PDB file of N, CA and C in Angstrom:
ATOM      1  N   ASP A1438     -10.689 -34.221 -76.578  1.00 52.00           N
ATOM      2  CA  ASP A1438     -10.650 -32.951 -77.281  1.00 52.00           C
ATOM      3  C   ASP A1438     -10.339 -31.838 -76.293  1.00 52.00           C
ATOM      4  N   PHE A1439      -9.437 -30.948 -76.626  1.00 57.00           N
ATOM      5  CA  PHE A1439      -8.962 -29.890 -75.725  1.00 57.00           C
ATOM      6  C   PHE A1439     -10.086 -28.971 -75.266  1.00 57.00           C
ATOM      7  N   PHE A1440     -10.970 -28.577 -76.163  1.00 55.00           N
ATOM      8  CA  PHE A1440     -12.009 -27.601 -75.816  1.00 55.00           C
ATOM      9  C   PHE A1440     -13.193 -28.213 -75.083  1.00 55.00           C
ATOM     10  N   SER A1441     -13.285 -29.534 -75.051  1.00 60.00           N
ATOM     11  CA  SER A1441     -14.454 -30.164 -74.428  1.00 60.00           C
ATOM     12  C   SER A1441     -14.407 -30.090 -72.902  1.00 60.00           C
ATOM     13  N   GLU A1442     -13.275 -29.698 -72.326  1.00 69.00           N
ATOM     14  CA  GLU A1442     -13.144 -29.661 -70.877  1.00 69.00           C
ATOM     15  C   GLU A1442     -13.165 -28.246 -70.316  1.00 69.00           C
ATOM     16  N   ASN A1443     -13.564 -27.279 -71.115  1.00 79.00           N
ATOM     17  CA  ASN A1443     -13.534 -25.887 -70.675  1.00 79.00           C
ATOM     18  C   ASN A1443     -14.934 -25.295 -70.737  1.00 79.00           C
ATOM     19  N   THR A1444     -15.491 -25.038 -69.574  1.00 88.00           N
ATOM     20  CA  THR A1444     -16.841 -24.501 -69.497  1.00 88.00           C
ATOM     21  C   THR A1444     -16.894 -23.402 -68.438  1.00 88.00           C
ATOM     22  N   VAL A1445     -17.621 -22.346 -68.732  1.00 93.00           N
ATOM     23  CA  VAL A1445     -17.861 -21.277 -67.763  1.00 93.00           C
ATOM     24  C   VAL A1445     -19.353 -21.273 -67.450  1.00 93.00           C
ATOM     25  N   ILE A1446     -19.670 -21.375 -66.167  1.00 95.00           N
ATOM     26  CA  ILE A1446     -21.061 -21.331 -65.725  1.00 95.00           C
ATOM     27  C   ILE A1446     -21.157 -20.249 -64.652  1.00 95.00           C
ATOM     28  N   GLY A1447     -22.171 -19.410 -64.752  1.00 96.00           N
ATOM     29  CA  GLY A1447     -22.320 -18.348 -63.770  1.00 96.00           C
ATOM     30  C   GLY A1447     -23.770 -18.007 -63.532  1.00 96.00           C
ATOM     31  N   CYS A1448     -23.975 -17.167 -62.527  1.00 97.00           N
ATOM     32  CA  CYS A1448     -25.313 -16.688 -62.205  1.00 97.00           C
ATOM     33  C   CYS A1448     -25.237 -15.210 -61.865  1.00 97.00           C
ATOM     34  N   VAL A1449     -26.043 -14.429 -62.531  1.00 98.00           N
ATOM     35  CA  VAL A1449     -26.163 -13.006 -62.231  1.00 98.00           C
ATOM     36  C   VAL A1449     -27.398 -12.842 -61.353  1.00 98.00           C
ATOM     37  N   VAL A1450     -27.191 -12.299 -60.177  1.00 98.00           N
ATOM     38  CA  VAL A1450     -28.290 -12.049 -59.248  1.00 98.00           C
ATOM     39  C   VAL A1450     -28.420 -10.537 -59.106  1.00 98.00           C
ATOM     40  N   THR A1451     -29.617 -10.038 -59.338  1.00 98.00           N
ATOM     41  CA  THR A1451     -29.847  -8.598 -59.293  1.00 98.00           C
ATOM     42  C   THR A1451     -31.097  -8.290 -58.482  1.00 98.00           C
ATOM     43  N   ASN A1452     -31.123  -7.082 -57.942  1.00 98.00           N
ATOM     44  CA  ASN A1452     -32.322  -6.649 -57.237  1.00 98.00           C
ATOM     45  C   ASN A1452     -33.277  -5.903 -58.177  1.00 98.00           C
ATOM     46  N   ALA A1453     -32.981  -5.931 -59.468  1.00 98.00           N
ATOM     47  CA  ALA A1453     -33.823  -5.250 -60.463  1.00 98.00           C
ATOM     48  C   ALA A1453     -35.185  -5.934 -60.582  1.00 98.00           C
ATOM     49  N   ARG A1454     -36.167  -5.129 -60.903  1.00 98.00           N
ATOM     50  CA  ARG A1454     -37.512  -5.636 -61.162  1.00 98.00           C
ATOM     51  C   ARG A1454     -37.624  -5.866 -62.657  1.00 98.00           C
ATOM     52  N   LEU A1455     -37.543  -7.129 -63.072  1.00 97.00           N
ATOM     53  CA  LEU A1455     -37.619  -7.487 -64.483  1.00 97.00           C
ATOM     54  C   LEU A1455     -38.690  -8.542 -64.698  1.00 97.00           C
ATOM     55  N   ALA A1456     -39.362  -8.454 -65.822  1.00 97.00           N
ATOM     56  CA  ALA A1456     -40.322  -9.489 -66.209  1.00 97.00           C
ATOM     57  C   ALA A1456     -39.544 -10.752 -66.591  1.00 97.00           C
ATOM     58  N   LYS A1457     -40.241 -11.861 -66.674  1.00 96.00           N
ATOM     59  CA  LYS A1457     -39.594 -13.140 -66.985  1.00 96.00           C
ATOM     60  C   LYS A1457     -38.825 -13.066 -68.305  1.00 96.00           C
ATOM     61  N   ALA A1458     -39.408 -12.491 -69.340  1.00 97.00           N
ATOM     62  CA  ALA A1458     -38.739 -12.381 -70.635  1.00 97.00           C
ATOM     63  C   ALA A1458     -37.510 -11.474 -70.543  1.00 97.00           C
ATOM     64  N   GLN A1459     -37.606 -10.425 -69.741  1.00 97.00           N
ATOM     65  CA  GLN A1459     -36.465  -9.523 -69.563  1.00 97.00           C
ATOM     66  C   GLN A1459     -35.328 -10.223 -68.811  1.00 97.00           C
ATOM     67  N   ALA A1460     -35.675 -11.036 -67.840  1.00 97.00           N
ATOM     68  CA  ALA A1460     -34.657 -11.795 -67.100  1.00 97.00           C
ATOM     69  C   ALA A1460     -33.969 -12.804 -68.019  1.00 97.00           C
ATOM     70  N   ALA A1461     -34.735 -13.431 -68.900  1.00 97.00           N
ATOM     71  CA  ALA A1461     -34.141 -14.359 -69.867  1.00 97.00           C
ATOM     72  C   ALA A1461     -33.190 -13.622 -70.805  1.00 97.00           C
ATOM     73  N   LYS A1462     -33.583 -12.447 -71.246  1.00 97.00           N
ATOM     74  CA  LYS A1462     -32.714 -11.632 -72.104  1.00 97.00           C
ATOM     75  C   LYS A1462     -31.467 -11.208 -71.339  1.00 97.00           C
ATOM     76  N   LEU A1463     -31.622 -10.884 -70.055  1.00 98.00           N
ATOM     77  CA  LEU A1463     -30.473 -10.515 -69.235  1.00 98.00           C
ATOM     78  C   LEU A1463     -29.465 -11.661 -69.178  1.00 98.00           C
ATOM     79  N   ALA A1464     -29.931 -12.882 -69.057  1.00 97.00           N
ATOM     80  CA  ALA A1464     -29.026 -14.035 -69.056  1.00 97.00           C
ATOM     81  C   ALA A1464     -28.248 -14.102 -70.361  1.00 97.00           C
ATOM     82  N   SER A1465     -28.936 -13.860 -71.450  1.00 96.00           N
ATOM     83  CA  SER A1465     -28.288 -13.876 -72.769  1.00 96.00           C
ATOM     84  C   SER A1465     -27.252 -12.759 -72.896  1.00 96.00           C
ATOM     85  N   VAL A1466     -27.627 -11.557 -72.505  1.00 97.00           N
ATOM     86  CA  VAL A1466     -26.722 -10.408 -72.598  1.00 97.00           C
ATOM     87  C   VAL A1466     -25.535 -10.588 -71.653  1.00 97.00           C
ATOM     88  N   SER A1467     -25.759 -11.181 -70.501  1.00 97.00           N
ATOM     89  CA  SER A1467     -24.688 -11.394 -69.535  1.00 97.00           C
ATOM     90  C   SER A1467     -23.588 -12.290 -70.083  1.00 97.00           C
ATOM     91  N   GLN A1468     -23.947 -13.162 -71.006  1.00 96.00           N
ATOM     92  CA  GLN A1468     -22.953 -14.046 -71.612  1.00 96.00           C
ATOM     93  C   GLN A1468     -21.925 -13.284 -72.443  1.00 96.00           C
ATOM     94  N   ASN A1469     -22.213 -12.031 -72.773  1.00 96.00           N
ATOM     95  CA  ASN A1469     -21.206 -11.209 -73.452  1.00 96.00           C
ATOM     96  C   ASN A1469     -19.956 -11.082 -72.588  1.00 96.00           C
ATOM     97  N   GLY A1470     -20.118 -11.113 -71.278  1.00 97.00           N
ATOM     98  CA  GLY A1470     -18.969 -11.059 -70.376  1.00 97.00           C
ATOM     99  C   GLY A1470     -18.063 -12.262 -70.548  1.00 97.00           C
ATOM    100  N   ILE A1471     -18.644 -13.426 -70.791  1.00 96.00           N
ATOM    101  CA  ILE A1471     -17.834 -14.616 -71.063  1.00 96.00           C
ATOM    102  C   ILE A1471     -17.075 -14.423 -72.363  1.00 96.00           C
ATOM    103  N   ALA A1472     -17.772 -13.945 -73.386  1.00 95.00           N
ATOM    104  CA  ALA A1472     -17.134 -13.758 -74.692  1.00 95.00           C
ATOM    105  C   ALA A1472     -15.996 -12.738 -74.635  1.00 95.00           C
ATOM    106  N   ARG A1473     -16.086 -11.767 -73.740  1.00 96.00           N
ATOM    107  CA  ARG A1473     -15.031 -10.763 -73.602  1.00 96.00           C
ATOM    108  C   ARG A1473     -13.797 -11.325 -72.905  1.00 96.00           C
ATOM    109  N   ALA A1474     -13.983 -12.329 -72.039  1.00 95.00           N
ATOM    110  CA  ALA A1474     -12.893 -12.810 -71.201  1.00 95.00           C
ATOM    111  C   ALA A1474     -12.324 -14.166 -71.612  1.00 95.00           C
ATOM    112  N   VAL A1475     -13.043 -14.936 -72.409  1.00 92.00           N
ATOM    113  CA  VAL A1475     -12.639 -16.308 -72.722  1.00 92.00           C
ATOM    114  C   VAL A1475     -12.508 -16.481 -74.228  1.00 92.00           C
ATOM    115  N   ARG A1476     -11.409 -17.106 -74.649  1.00 87.00           N
ATOM    116  CA  ARG A1476     -11.224 -17.439 -76.059  1.00 87.00           C
ATOM    117  C   ARG A1476     -10.837 -18.901 -76.167  1.00 87.00           C
ATOM    118  N   PRO A1477     -11.529 -19.719 -76.905  1.00 86.00           N
ATOM    119  CA  PRO A1477     -12.809 -19.420 -77.544  1.00 86.00           C
ATOM    120  C   PRO A1477     -13.946 -19.540 -76.540  1.00 86.00           C
ATOM    121  N   ALA A1478     -15.012 -18.838 -76.786  1.00 88.00           N
ATOM    122  CA  ALA A1478     -16.199 -18.893 -75.934  1.00 88.00           C
ATOM    123  C   ALA A1478     -17.379 -19.402 -76.757  1.00 88.00           C
ATOM    124  N   HIS A1479     -18.289 -20.046 -76.083  1.00 86.00           N
ATOM    125  CA  HIS A1479     -19.545 -20.493 -76.693  1.00 86.00           C
ATOM    126  C   HIS A1479     -19.325 -21.406 -77.895  1.00 86.00           C
ATOM    127  N   THR A1480     -18.383 -22.344 -77.768  1.00 85.00           N
ATOM    128  CA  THR A1480     -18.188 -23.312 -78.851  1.00 85.00           C
ATOM    129  C   THR A1480     -19.200 -24.443 -78.691  1.00 85.00           C
ATOM    130  N   VAL A1481     -19.286 -25.302 -79.683  1.00 84.00           N
ATOM    131  CA  VAL A1481     -20.189 -26.447 -79.588  1.00 84.00           C
ATOM    132  C   VAL A1481     -19.662 -27.488 -78.614  1.00 84.00           C
ATOM    133  N   PHE A1482     -18.422 -27.326 -78.165  1.00 82.00           N
ATOM    134  CA  PHE A1482     -17.805 -28.298 -77.273  1.00 82.00           C
ATOM    135  C   PHE A1482     -17.958 -27.972 -75.792  1.00 82.00           C
ATOM    136  N   ASP A1483     -18.425 -26.788 -75.463  1.00 84.00           N
ATOM    137  CA  ASP A1483     -18.506 -26.417 -74.056  1.00 84.00           C
ATOM    138  C   ASP A1483     -19.948 -26.112 -73.653  1.00 84.00           C
ATOM    139  N   GLY A1484     -20.102 -25.783 -72.394  1.00 87.00           N
ATOM    140  CA  GLY A1484     -21.436 -25.488 -71.878  1.00 87.00           C
ATOM    141  C   GLY A1484     -21.527 -24.096 -71.295  1.00 87.00           C
ATOM    142  N   ASP A1485     -20.757 -23.152 -71.850  1.00 92.00           N
ATOM    143  CA  ASP A1485     -20.773 -21.782 -71.330  1.00 92.00           C
ATOM    144  C   ASP A1485     -22.207 -21.278 -71.216  1.00 92.00           C
ATOM    145  N   THR A1486     -22.566 -20.846 -70.015  1.00 93.00           N
ATOM    146  CA  THR A1486     -23.919 -20.322 -69.815  1.00 93.00           C
ATOM    147  C   THR A1486     -23.974 -19.439 -68.575  1.00 93.00           C
ATOM    148  N   VAL A1487     -24.933 -18.547 -68.564  1.00 96.00           N
ATOM    149  CA  VAL A1487     -25.186 -17.687 -67.406  1.00 96.00           C
ATOM    150  C   VAL A1487     -26.676 -17.744 -67.098  1.00 96.00           C
ATOM    151  N   PHE A1488     -26.988 -17.919 -65.842  1.00 97.00           N
ATOM    152  CA  PHE A1488     -28.363 -17.895 -65.359  1.00 97.00           C
ATOM    153  C   PHE A1488     -28.606 -16.550 -64.683  1.00 97.00           C
ATOM    154  N   THR A1489     -29.864 -16.159 -64.545  1.00 97.00           N
ATOM    155  CA  THR A1489     -30.175 -14.927 -63.825  1.00 97.00           C
ATOM    156  C   THR A1489     -31.236 -15.172 -62.771  1.00 97.00           C
ATOM    157  N   MET A1490     -31.141 -14.365 -61.737  1.00 98.00           N
ATOM    158  CA  MET A1490     -32.156 -14.342 -60.686  1.00 98.00           C
ATOM    159  C   MET A1490     -32.414 -12.877 -60.368  1.00 98.00           C
ATOM    160  N   CYS A1491     -33.679 -12.499 -60.263  1.00 97.00           N
ATOM    161  CA  CYS A1491     -34.062 -11.112 -59.984  1.00 97.00           C
ATOM    162  C   CYS A1491     -34.969 -11.081 -58.766  1.00 97.00           C
ATOM    163  N   THR A1492     -34.624 -10.224 -57.810  1.00 97.00           N
ATOM    164  CA  THR A1492     -35.454 -10.131 -56.604  1.00 97.00           C
ATOM    165  C   THR A1492     -36.622  -9.174 -56.768  1.00 97.00           C
ATOM    166  N   GLY A1493     -36.548  -8.286 -57.753  1.00 97.00           N
ATOM    167  CA  GLY A1493     -37.656  -7.391 -58.037  1.00 97.00           C
ATOM    168  C   GLY A1493     -37.823  -6.237 -57.081  1.00 97.00           C
ATOM    169  N   GLU A1494     -36.785  -5.865 -56.369  1.00 98.00           N
ATOM    170  CA  GLU A1494     -36.883  -4.801 -55.378  1.00 98.00           C
ATOM    171  C   GLU A1494     -36.771  -3.388 -55.952  1.00 98.00           C
ATOM    172  N   VAL A1495     -36.085  -3.244 -57.102  1.00 97.00           N
ATOM    173  CA  VAL A1495     -35.765  -1.917 -57.630  1.00 97.00           C
ATOM    174  C   VAL A1495     -36.180  -1.832 -59.103  1.00 97.00           C
ATOM    175  N   PRO A1496     -36.906  -0.803 -59.485  1.00 97.00           N
ATOM    176  CA  PRO A1496     -37.195  -0.646 -60.909  1.00 97.00           C
ATOM    177  C   PRO A1496     -35.893  -0.335 -61.660  1.00 97.00           C
ATOM    178  N   ALA A1497     -35.737  -0.939 -62.816  1.00 97.00           N
ATOM    179  CA  ALA A1497     -34.517  -0.737 -63.598  1.00 97.00           C
ATOM    180  C   ALA A1497     -34.796  -1.017 -65.061  1.00 97.00           C
ATOM    181  N   THR A1498     -34.008  -0.395 -65.923  1.00 96.00           N
ATOM    182  CA  THR A1498     -34.140  -0.687 -67.346  1.00 96.00           C
ATOM    183  C   THR A1498     -33.299  -1.911 -67.688  1.00 96.00           C
ATOM    184  N   PRO A1499     -33.824  -2.797 -68.504  1.00 96.00           N
ATOM    185  CA  PRO A1499     -33.077  -3.999 -68.869  1.00 96.00           C
ATOM    186  C   PRO A1499     -31.717  -3.700 -69.514  1.00 96.00           C
ATOM    187  N   ASP A1500     -31.641  -2.634 -70.312  1.00 97.00           N
ATOM    188  CA  ASP A1500     -30.365  -2.297 -70.946  1.00 97.00           C
ATOM    189  C   ASP A1500     -29.304  -1.937 -69.914  1.00 97.00           C
ATOM    190  N   ALA A1501     -29.670  -1.121 -68.941  1.00 97.00           N
ATOM    191  CA  ALA A1501     -28.710  -0.726 -67.907  1.00 97.00           C
ATOM    192  C   ALA A1501     -28.241  -1.938 -67.105  1.00 97.00           C
ATOM    193  N   VAL A1502     -29.177  -2.787 -66.732  1.00 98.00           N
ATOM    194  CA  VAL A1502     -28.820  -3.982 -65.971  1.00 98.00           C
ATOM    195  C   VAL A1502     -27.937  -4.891 -66.817  1.00 98.00           C
ATOM    196  N   GLY A1503     -28.241  -5.024 -68.095  1.00 98.00           N
ATOM    197  CA  GLY A1503     -27.452  -5.877 -68.988  1.00 98.00           C
ATOM    198  C   GLY A1503     -26.024  -5.403 -69.145  1.00 98.00           C
ATOM    199  N   ILE A1504     -25.838  -4.094 -69.293  1.00 98.00           N
ATOM    200  CA  ILE A1504     -24.485  -3.538 -69.422  1.00 98.00           C
ATOM    201  C   ILE A1504     -23.675  -3.843 -68.170  1.00 98.00           C
ATOM    202  N   LEU A1505     -24.275  -3.608 -67.019  1.00 98.00           N
ATOM    203  CA  LEU A1505     -23.578  -3.862 -65.758  1.00 98.00           C
ATOM    204  C   LEU A1505     -23.318  -5.355 -65.543  1.00 98.00           C
ATOM    205  N   ALA A1506     -24.285  -6.178 -65.904  1.00 98.00           N
ATOM    206  CA  ALA A1506     -24.137  -7.619 -65.711  1.00 98.00           C
ATOM    207  C   ALA A1506     -23.032  -8.193 -66.602  1.00 98.00           C
ATOM    208  N   ALA A1507     -22.974  -7.773 -67.855  1.00 98.00           N
ATOM    209  CA  ALA A1507     -21.928  -8.269 -68.750  1.00 98.00           C
ATOM    210  C   ALA A1507     -20.551  -7.884 -68.216  1.00 98.00           C
ATOM    211  N   HIS A1508     -20.416  -6.662 -67.721  1.00 98.00           N
ATOM    212  CA  HIS A1508     -19.145  -6.229 -67.141  1.00 98.00           C
ATOM    213  C   HIS A1508     -18.810  -7.054 -65.896  1.00 98.00           C
ATOM    214  N   ALA A1509     -19.802  -7.299 -65.059  1.00 98.00           N
ATOM    215  CA  ALA A1509     -19.582  -8.081 -63.838  1.00 98.00           C
ATOM    216  C   ALA A1509     -19.149  -9.513 -64.161  1.00 98.00           C
ATOM    217  N   VAL A1510     -19.775 -10.121 -65.158  1.00 98.00           N
ATOM    218  CA  VAL A1510     -19.398 -11.479 -65.557  1.00 98.00           C
ATOM    219  C   VAL A1510     -17.969 -11.496 -66.090  1.00 98.00           C
ATOM    220  N   GLU A1511     -17.644 -10.531 -66.933  1.00 98.00           N
ATOM    221  CA  GLU A1511     -16.272 -10.436 -67.459  1.00 98.00           C
ATOM    222  C   GLU A1511     -15.258 -10.338 -66.315  1.00 98.00           C
ATOM    223  N   GLN A1512     -15.500  -9.444 -65.368  1.00 98.00           N
ATOM    224  CA  GLN A1512     -14.580  -9.260 -64.250  1.00 98.00           C
ATOM    225  C   GLN A1512     -14.528 -10.493 -63.348  1.00 98.00           C
ATOM    226  N   ALA A1513     -15.645 -11.180 -63.185  1.00 97.00           N
ATOM    227  CA  ALA A1513     -15.681 -12.392 -62.365  1.00 97.00           C
ATOM    228  C   ALA A1513     -14.823 -13.493 -62.983  1.00 97.00           C
ATOM    229  N   VAL A1514     -14.887 -13.645 -64.301  1.00 96.00           N
ATOM    230  CA  VAL A1514     -14.073 -14.654 -64.982  1.00 96.00           C
ATOM    231  C   VAL A1514     -12.591 -14.319 -64.820  1.00 96.00           C
ATOM    232  N   ILE A1515     -12.238 -13.067 -65.042  1.00 96.00           N
ATOM    233  CA  ILE A1515     -10.837 -12.647 -64.904  1.00 96.00           C
ATOM    234  C   ILE A1515     -10.353 -12.867 -63.479  1.00 96.00           C
ATOM    235  N   ASN A1516     -11.164 -12.486 -62.497  1.00 97.00           N
ATOM    236  CA  ASN A1516     -10.797 -12.678 -61.099  1.00 97.00           C
ATOM    237  C   ASN A1516     -10.634 -14.159 -60.766  1.00 97.00           C
ATOM    238  N   ALA A1517     -11.518 -14.994 -61.283  1.00 95.00           N
ATOM    239  CA  ALA A1517     -11.432 -16.435 -61.021  1.00 95.00           C
ATOM    240  C   ALA A1517     -10.139 -17.013 -61.583  1.00 95.00           C
ATOM    241  N   VAL A1518      -9.778 -16.618 -62.783  1.00 93.00           N
ATOM    242  CA  VAL A1518      -8.538 -17.120 -63.397  1.00 93.00           C
ATOM    243  C   VAL A1518      -7.329 -16.673 -62.584  1.00 93.00           C
ATOM    244  N   LYS A1519      -7.316 -15.419 -62.189  1.00 94.00           N
ATOM    245  CA  LYS A1519      -6.170 -14.890 -61.440  1.00 94.00           C
ATOM    246  C   LYS A1519      -6.092 -15.455 -60.022  1.00 94.00           C
ATOM    247  N   SER A1520      -7.201 -15.898 -59.464  1.00 94.00           N
ATOM    248  CA  SER A1520      -7.236 -16.383 -58.087  1.00 94.00           C
ATOM    249  C   SER A1520      -7.070 -17.894 -57.966  1.00 94.00           C
ATOM    250  N   ALA A1521      -7.223 -18.611 -59.052  1.00 93.00           N
ATOM    251  CA  ALA A1521      -7.207 -20.073 -59.006  1.00 93.00           C
ATOM    252  C   ALA A1521      -5.826 -20.609 -58.651  1.00 93.00           C
ATOM    253  N   ASP A1522      -5.810 -21.778 -58.023  1.00 94.00           N
ATOM    254  CA  ASP A1522      -4.563 -22.474 -57.708  1.00 94.00           C
ATOM    255  C   ASP A1522      -4.320 -23.567 -58.743  1.00 94.00           C
ATOM    256  N   SER A1523      -3.049 -23.959 -58.868  1.00 93.00           N
ATOM    257  CA  SER A1523      -2.708 -25.071 -59.755  1.00 93.00           C
ATOM    258  C   SER A1523      -3.374 -26.339 -59.233  1.00 93.00           C
ATOM    259  N   LEU A1524      -3.701 -27.231 -60.177  1.00 92.00           N
ATOM    260  CA  LEU A1524      -4.400 -28.452 -59.789  1.00 92.00           C
ATOM    261  C   LEU A1524      -4.101 -29.566 -60.782  1.00 92.00           C
ATOM    262  N   CYS A1525      -3.793 -30.719 -60.276  1.00 92.00           N
ATOM    263  CA  CYS A1525      -3.609 -31.932 -61.092  1.00 92.00           C
ATOM    264  C   CYS A1525      -2.628 -31.716 -62.244  1.00 92.00           C
ATOM    265  N   GLY A1526      -1.562 -31.012 -61.991  1.00 90.00           N
ATOM    266  CA  GLY A1526      -0.553 -30.799 -63.021  1.00 90.00           C
ATOM    267  C   GLY A1526      -0.819 -29.643 -63.956  1.00 90.00           C
ATOM    268  N   TYR A1527      -1.984 -29.006 -63.835  1.00 88.00           N
ATOM    269  CA  TYR A1527      -2.288 -27.831 -64.647  1.00 88.00           C
ATOM    270  C   TYR A1527      -1.849 -26.590 -63.878  1.00 88.00           C
ATOM    271  N   LEU A1528      -0.940 -25.826 -64.461  1.00 92.00           N
ATOM    272  CA  LEU A1528      -0.431 -24.636 -63.791  1.00 92.00           C
ATOM    273  C   LEU A1528      -1.456 -23.514 -63.812  1.00 92.00           C
ATOM    274  N   SER A1529      -1.545 -22.817 -62.708  1.00 93.00           N
ATOM    275  CA  SER A1529      -2.453 -21.683 -62.603  1.00 93.00           C
ATOM    276  C   SER A1529      -1.776 -20.417 -63.095  1.00 93.00           C
ATOM    277  N   TYR A1530      -2.570 -19.398 -63.313  1.00 93.00           N
ATOM    278  CA  TYR A1530      -2.060 -18.079 -63.687  1.00 93.00           C
ATOM    279  C   TYR A1530      -1.086 -17.583 -62.618  1.00 93.00           C
ATOM    280  N   LYS A1531      -1.437 -17.786 -61.341  1.00 91.00           N
ATOM    281  CA  LYS A1531      -0.579 -17.321 -60.243  1.00 91.00           C
ATOM    282  C   LYS A1531       0.809 -17.952 -60.339  1.00 91.00           C
ATOM    283  N   ASP A1532       0.853 -19.264 -60.622  1.00 91.00           N
ATOM    284  CA  ASP A1532       2.145 -19.932 -60.710  1.00 91.00           C
ATOM    285  C   ASP A1532       2.919 -19.527 -61.958  1.00 91.00           C
ATOM    286  N   LEU A1533       2.215 -19.295 -63.031  1.00 91.00           N
ATOM    287  CA  LEU A1533       2.875 -18.865 -64.260  1.00 91.00           C
ATOM    288  C   LEU A1533       3.410 -17.446 -64.147  1.00 91.00           C
ATOM    289  N   ARG A1534       2.709 -16.600 -63.412  1.00 87.00           N
ATOM    290  CA  ARG A1534       3.097 -15.190 -63.265  1.00 87.00           C
ATOM    291  C   ARG A1534       3.893 -14.928 -61.993  1.00 87.00           C
ATOM    292  N   GLY A1535       4.148 -15.949 -61.198  1.00 76.00           N
ATOM    293  CA  GLY A1535       4.897 -15.750 -59.972  1.00 76.00           C
ATOM    294  C   GLY A1535       4.118 -14.990 -58.923  1.00 76.00           C
ATOM    295  N   ASN A1536       2.832 -15.330 -58.780  1.00 60.00           N
ATOM    296  CA  ASN A1536       1.938 -14.690 -57.814  1.00 60.00           C
ATOM    297  C   ASN A1536       1.786 -13.193 -58.064  1.00 60.00           C
ATOM    298  N   ALA A1537       1.881 -12.775 -59.312  1.00 53.00           N
ATOM    299  CA  ALA A1537       1.748 -11.348 -59.650  1.00 53.00           C
ATOM    300  C   ALA A1537       0.326 -10.895 -59.566  1.00 53.00           C
TER     301      ALA A1537
END
């Protein structure tokens, strides 16, 4: 199946001070970045997921951290696609766009 081989896995690491439940919510909200950058995202055939780690050094609101994290995940996915090399007969974005 075509979609069974496409998975995005990531980790958001922040210095925000968040409770365990807030960190779990941050992981969920961070997955919005995958949904913004990948089509289709979060299908039953893939394992798209984001984990979070918080060092607890800085007080922060969960909403602010979530907005920034979702944007960071989106940009990370886009950067990964644009930076990847062709492999095993699958052409990369760079090769399709002529290293643009």
